[in-house]
Coordinates of C-alpha atoms in Angstrom, one line a residue:
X3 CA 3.1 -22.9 -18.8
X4 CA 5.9 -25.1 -17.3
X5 CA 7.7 -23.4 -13.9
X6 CA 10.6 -21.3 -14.4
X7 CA 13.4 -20.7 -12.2
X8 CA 12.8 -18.0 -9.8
X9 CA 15.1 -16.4 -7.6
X10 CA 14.3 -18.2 -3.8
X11 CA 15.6 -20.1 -1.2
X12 CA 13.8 -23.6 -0.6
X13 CA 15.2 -26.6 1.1
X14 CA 15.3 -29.7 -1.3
X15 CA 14.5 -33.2 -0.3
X16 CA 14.0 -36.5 -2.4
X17 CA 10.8 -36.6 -3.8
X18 CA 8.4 -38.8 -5.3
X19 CA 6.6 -38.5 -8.5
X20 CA 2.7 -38.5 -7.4
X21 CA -0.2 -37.2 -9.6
X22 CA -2.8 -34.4 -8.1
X23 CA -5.6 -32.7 -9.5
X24 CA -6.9 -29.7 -7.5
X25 CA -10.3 -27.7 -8.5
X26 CA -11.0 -23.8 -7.4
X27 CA -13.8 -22.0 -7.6
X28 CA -14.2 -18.4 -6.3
X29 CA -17.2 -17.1 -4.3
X30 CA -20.2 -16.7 -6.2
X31 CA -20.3 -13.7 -8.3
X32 CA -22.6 -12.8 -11.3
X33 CA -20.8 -15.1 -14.2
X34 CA -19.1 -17.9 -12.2
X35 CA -15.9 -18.9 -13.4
X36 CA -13.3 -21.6 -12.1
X37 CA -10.0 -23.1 -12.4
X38 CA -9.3 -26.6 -12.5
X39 CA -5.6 -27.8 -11.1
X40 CA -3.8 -30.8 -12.7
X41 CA -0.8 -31.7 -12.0
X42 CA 1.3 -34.5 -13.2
X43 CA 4.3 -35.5 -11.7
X44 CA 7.3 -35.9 -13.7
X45 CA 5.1 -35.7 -16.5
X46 CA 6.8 -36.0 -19.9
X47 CA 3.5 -33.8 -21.2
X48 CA 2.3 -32.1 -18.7
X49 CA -1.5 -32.1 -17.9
X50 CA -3.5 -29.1 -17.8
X51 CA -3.8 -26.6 -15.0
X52 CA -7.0 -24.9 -14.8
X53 CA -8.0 -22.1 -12.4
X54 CA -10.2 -19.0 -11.8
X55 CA -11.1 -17.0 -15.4
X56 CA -10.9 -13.6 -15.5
X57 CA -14.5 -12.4 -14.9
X58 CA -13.8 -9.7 -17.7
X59 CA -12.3 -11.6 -21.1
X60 CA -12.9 -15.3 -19.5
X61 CA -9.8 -16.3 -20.5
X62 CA -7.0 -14.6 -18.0
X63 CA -6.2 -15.6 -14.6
X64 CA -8.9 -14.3 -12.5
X65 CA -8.7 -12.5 -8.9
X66 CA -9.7 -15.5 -6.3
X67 CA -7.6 -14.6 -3.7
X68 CA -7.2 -18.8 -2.9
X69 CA -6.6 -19.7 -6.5
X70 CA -3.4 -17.4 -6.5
X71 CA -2.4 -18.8 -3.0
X72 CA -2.4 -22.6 -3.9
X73 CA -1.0 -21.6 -7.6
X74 CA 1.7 -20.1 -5.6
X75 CA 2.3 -23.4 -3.1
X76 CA 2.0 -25.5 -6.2
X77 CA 4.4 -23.1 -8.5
X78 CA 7.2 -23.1 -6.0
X79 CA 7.1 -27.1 -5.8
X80 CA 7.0 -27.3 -9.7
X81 CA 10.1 -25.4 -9.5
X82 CA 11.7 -28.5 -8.1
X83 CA 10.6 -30.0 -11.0
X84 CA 8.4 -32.7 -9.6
X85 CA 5.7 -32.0 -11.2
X86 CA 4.6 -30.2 -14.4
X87 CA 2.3 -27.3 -14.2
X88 CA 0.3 -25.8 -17.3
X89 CA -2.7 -23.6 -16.6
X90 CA -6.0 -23.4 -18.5
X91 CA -8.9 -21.4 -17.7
X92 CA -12.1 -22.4 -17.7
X93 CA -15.5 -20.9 -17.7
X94 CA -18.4 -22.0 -15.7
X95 CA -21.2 -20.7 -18.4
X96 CA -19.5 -23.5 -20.8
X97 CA -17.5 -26.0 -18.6
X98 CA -16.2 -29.0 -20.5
X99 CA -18.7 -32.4 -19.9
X100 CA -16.2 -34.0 -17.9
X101 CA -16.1 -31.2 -15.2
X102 CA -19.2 -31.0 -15.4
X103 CA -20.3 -35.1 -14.5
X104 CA -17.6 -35.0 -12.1
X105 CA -18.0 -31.8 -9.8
X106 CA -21.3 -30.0 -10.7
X107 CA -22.7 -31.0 -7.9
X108 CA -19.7 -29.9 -5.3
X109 CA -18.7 -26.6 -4.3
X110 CA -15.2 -26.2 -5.0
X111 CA -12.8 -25.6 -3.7
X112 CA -11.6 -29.2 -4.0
X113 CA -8.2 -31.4 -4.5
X114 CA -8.4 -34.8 -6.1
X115 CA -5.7 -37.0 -5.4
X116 CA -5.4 -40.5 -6.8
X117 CA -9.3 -40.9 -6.5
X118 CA -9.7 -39.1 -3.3
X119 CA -11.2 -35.9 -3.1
X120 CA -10.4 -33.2 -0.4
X121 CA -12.8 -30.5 0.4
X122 CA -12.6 -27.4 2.6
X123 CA -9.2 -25.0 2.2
X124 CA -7.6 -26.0 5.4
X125 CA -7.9 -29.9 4.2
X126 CA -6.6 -29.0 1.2
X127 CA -4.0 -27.2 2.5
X128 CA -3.3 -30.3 5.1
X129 CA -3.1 -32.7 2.0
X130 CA -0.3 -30.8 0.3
X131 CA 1.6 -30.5 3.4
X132 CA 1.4 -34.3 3.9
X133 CA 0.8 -35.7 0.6
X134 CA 1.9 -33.9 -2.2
X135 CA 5.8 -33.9 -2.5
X136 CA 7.9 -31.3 -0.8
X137 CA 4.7 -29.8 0.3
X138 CA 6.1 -29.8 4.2
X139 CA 8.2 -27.6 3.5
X140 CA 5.7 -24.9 2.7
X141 CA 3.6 -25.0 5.4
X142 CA 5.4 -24.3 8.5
X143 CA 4.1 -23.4 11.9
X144 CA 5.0 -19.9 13.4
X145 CA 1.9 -18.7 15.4
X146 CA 3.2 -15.0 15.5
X147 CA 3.5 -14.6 11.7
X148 CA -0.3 -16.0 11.8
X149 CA -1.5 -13.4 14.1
X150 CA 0.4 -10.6 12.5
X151 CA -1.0 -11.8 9.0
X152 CA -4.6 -13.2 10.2
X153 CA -6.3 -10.1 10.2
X154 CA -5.0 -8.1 7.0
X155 CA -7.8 -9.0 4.5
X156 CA -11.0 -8.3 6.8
X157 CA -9.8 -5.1 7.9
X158 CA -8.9 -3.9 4.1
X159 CA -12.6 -5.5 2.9
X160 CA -13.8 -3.2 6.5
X161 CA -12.0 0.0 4.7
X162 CA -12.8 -0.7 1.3
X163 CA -17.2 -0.6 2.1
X164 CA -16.7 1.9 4.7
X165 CA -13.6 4.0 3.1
X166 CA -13.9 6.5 6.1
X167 CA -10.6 8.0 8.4
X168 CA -11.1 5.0 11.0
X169 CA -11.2 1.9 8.8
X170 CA -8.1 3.4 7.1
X171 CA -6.1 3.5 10.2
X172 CA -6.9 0.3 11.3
X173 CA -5.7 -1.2 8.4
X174 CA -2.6 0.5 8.4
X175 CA -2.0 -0.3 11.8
X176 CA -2.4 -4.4 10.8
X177 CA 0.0 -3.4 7.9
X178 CA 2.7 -1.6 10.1
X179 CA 3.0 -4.5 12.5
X180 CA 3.9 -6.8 9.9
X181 CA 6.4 -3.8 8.7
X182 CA 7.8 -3.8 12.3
X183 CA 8.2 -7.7 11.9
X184 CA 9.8 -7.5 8.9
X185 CA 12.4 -4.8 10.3
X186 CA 13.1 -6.7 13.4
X187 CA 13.3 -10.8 11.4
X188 CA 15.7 -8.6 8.5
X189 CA 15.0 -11.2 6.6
X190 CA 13.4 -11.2 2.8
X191 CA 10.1 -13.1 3.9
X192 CA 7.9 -13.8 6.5
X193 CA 9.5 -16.4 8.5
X194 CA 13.5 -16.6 7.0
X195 CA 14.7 -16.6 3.5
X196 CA 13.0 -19.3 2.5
X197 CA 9.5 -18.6 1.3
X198 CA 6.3 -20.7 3.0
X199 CA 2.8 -21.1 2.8
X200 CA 2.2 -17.4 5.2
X201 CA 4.3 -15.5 2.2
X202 CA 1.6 -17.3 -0.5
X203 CA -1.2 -16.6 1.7
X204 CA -0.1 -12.9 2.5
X205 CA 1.9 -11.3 -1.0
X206 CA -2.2 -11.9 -3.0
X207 CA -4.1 -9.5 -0.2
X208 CA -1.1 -6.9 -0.5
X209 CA -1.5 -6.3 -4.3
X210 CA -5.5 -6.3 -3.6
X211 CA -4.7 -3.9 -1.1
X212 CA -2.5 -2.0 -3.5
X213 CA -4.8 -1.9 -6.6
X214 CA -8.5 -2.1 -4.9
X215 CA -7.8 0.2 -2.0
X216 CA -5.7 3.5 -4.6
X217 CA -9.3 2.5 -7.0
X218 CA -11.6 2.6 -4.6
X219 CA -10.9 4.4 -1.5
X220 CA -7.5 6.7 -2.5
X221 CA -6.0 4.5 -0.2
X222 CA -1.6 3.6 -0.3
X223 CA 0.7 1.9 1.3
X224 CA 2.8 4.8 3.3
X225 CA 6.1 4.5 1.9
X226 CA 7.9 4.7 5.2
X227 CA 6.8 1.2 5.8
X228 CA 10.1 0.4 3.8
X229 CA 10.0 -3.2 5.1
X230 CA 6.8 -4.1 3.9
X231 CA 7.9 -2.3 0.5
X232 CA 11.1 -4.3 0.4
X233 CA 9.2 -7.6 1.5
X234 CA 6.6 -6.7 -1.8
X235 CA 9.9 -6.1 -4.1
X236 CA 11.3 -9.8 -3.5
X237 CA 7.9 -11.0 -4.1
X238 CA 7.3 -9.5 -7.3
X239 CA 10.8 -10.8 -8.2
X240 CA 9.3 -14.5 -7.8
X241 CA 8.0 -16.1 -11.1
X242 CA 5.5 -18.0 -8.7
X243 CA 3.5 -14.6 -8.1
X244 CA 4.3 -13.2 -11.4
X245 CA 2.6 -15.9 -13.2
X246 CA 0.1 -16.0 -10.9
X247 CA -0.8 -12.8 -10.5
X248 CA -4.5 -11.7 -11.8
X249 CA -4.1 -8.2 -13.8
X250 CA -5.1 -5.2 -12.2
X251 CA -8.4 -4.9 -14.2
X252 CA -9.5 -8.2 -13.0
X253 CA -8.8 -7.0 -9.3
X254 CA -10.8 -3.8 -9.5
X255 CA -13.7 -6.0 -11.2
X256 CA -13.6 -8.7 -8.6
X257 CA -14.6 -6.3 -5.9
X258 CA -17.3 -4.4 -8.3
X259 CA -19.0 -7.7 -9.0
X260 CA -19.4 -7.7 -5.2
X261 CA -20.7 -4.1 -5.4
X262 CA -23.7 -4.8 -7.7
X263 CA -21.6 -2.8 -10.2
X264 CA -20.5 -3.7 -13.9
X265 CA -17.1 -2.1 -15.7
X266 CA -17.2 0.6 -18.3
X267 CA -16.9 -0.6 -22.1
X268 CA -13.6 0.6 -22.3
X269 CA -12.7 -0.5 -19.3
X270 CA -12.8 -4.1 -20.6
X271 CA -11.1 -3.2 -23.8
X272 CA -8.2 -1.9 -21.6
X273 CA -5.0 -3.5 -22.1
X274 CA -4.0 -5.8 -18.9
X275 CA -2.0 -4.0 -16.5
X276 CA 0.2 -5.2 -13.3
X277 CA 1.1 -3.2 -10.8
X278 CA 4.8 -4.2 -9.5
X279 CA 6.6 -0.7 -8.5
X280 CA 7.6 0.2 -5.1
X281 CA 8.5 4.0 -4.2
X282 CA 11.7 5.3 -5.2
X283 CA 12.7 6.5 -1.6
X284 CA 12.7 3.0 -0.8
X285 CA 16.1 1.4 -1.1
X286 CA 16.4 -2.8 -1.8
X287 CA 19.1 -4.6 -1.8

């Protein structure tokens, strides 16, 4: 799957071809699947890309919230065509022998770079910003888009085990912050126009929000948070989530796994679906 153009703003600088491999794995669950990450710069033929299987078919992109945030990072700077990107899943019940010799042992997350391996999600995330090219660009530093963002995903995992008035509110009370930011910055992103590392890290807990919360819990976005909707509409314009973006099946059977709970027959035999509307009172440029 080679990067397409995509409809974003990113500041260009002169970059050097450098090869990086990156490995994911999700948490734990019941069949433990991963995704490998190759990338070749400049690469005539590009080398595979492997991330996160779906834990349904074991063959689609899977739901790890991180392997769809560094596919994002990594998407946007194939865009600039310094690298080549092609993504190939692989399962953990039949991993190929040399994945196997190589990082059995280690508990991925991890980037390999020339030799070196990186560990841990913040050093990987360090490594791209200083090693891989362009990668400074993503990751830029605005402590009040942090703290607006920081707390999103704990407080919708909170609402989705207790799924009671409270939890909900809380949740949409992280959510209409960020909608108040969005109305006061007037911008299509987080920080600017230009998409960084907080958009990658953010747009993947939205559409669990989105799909999870309506499955589980009845719970929706209100649409008079028409920010936050417009934010989500430029995002699902971006081939960089669009290609990254694990089906809404694969969502709602990420968190079951985590309930102890198993999908229906023909639940599995559903055809992938990917939810990318926004309400029809809301009005986008």
């Amino acid at each position: 799957m080679e990067a397409a153009h995509s409809t974003f703003k990113y500041r260009s600088d002169l970059l050097r071809p450098q090869p990086v491999v990156a490995v994911y794995r999700c948490c734990p669950l019941r069949r433990q699947l991963l995704y490998v990450r190759t990338l070749l710069v400049l690469s005539i033929s590009p080398a595979p890309v492997l991330f996160q299987a779906s834990t349904i078919d074991g063959r689609r992109k899977g739901a790890c919230l991180f392997c769809q945030e560094y596919f994002m990072d990594l998407y946007l700077l194939a865009e600039l065509k310094t690298i080549s990107l092609k993504v190939t899943t692989v399962d953990m019940l039949k991993p190929p022998p040399d994945f196997r010799s190589n990082f059995d042992a280690t508990s991925p997350p991890i980037l390999v770079d020339n030799g070196l391996a990186v560990l841990e999600n913040e050093k990987i995330e360090r490594h791209i910003m200083k090693n891989v090219p362009g990668g400074h660009n993503l990751f830029v530093q605005d402590k009040e888009v942090a703290t607006k963002i920081e707390n999103v995903y704990s407080k919708f995992k909170l609402m989705l085990m207790k799924g009671d008035d409270h939890s909900k509110q809380v949740l949409l009370s992280v959510l209409r912050k960020i909608d108040e930011h969005l109305g006061q910055k007037k911008t299509r992103f987080l920080t600017g126009d230009t998409l960084c590392c907080f958009d990658c890290e953010l747009m993947p807990k939205l559409q669990h929000i989105r799909v999870a919360g309506k499955f589980f819990q009845e719970f929706e976005i209100p649409a008079e948070f028409e920010n936050l909707w417009r934010y989500m509409h430029h995002m699902y314009l971006l081939d960089a989530f669009t290609q990254s973006c694990p089906a809404d099946q694969d969502i709602i059977n990420h968190y079951k796994l985590q309930q102890g709970t198993k999908m229906k027959k023909r639940e599995e035999l559903e055809t992938p679906s990917f939810t990318t509307s926004i309400p029809a009172s809301v009005q986008v440029e």
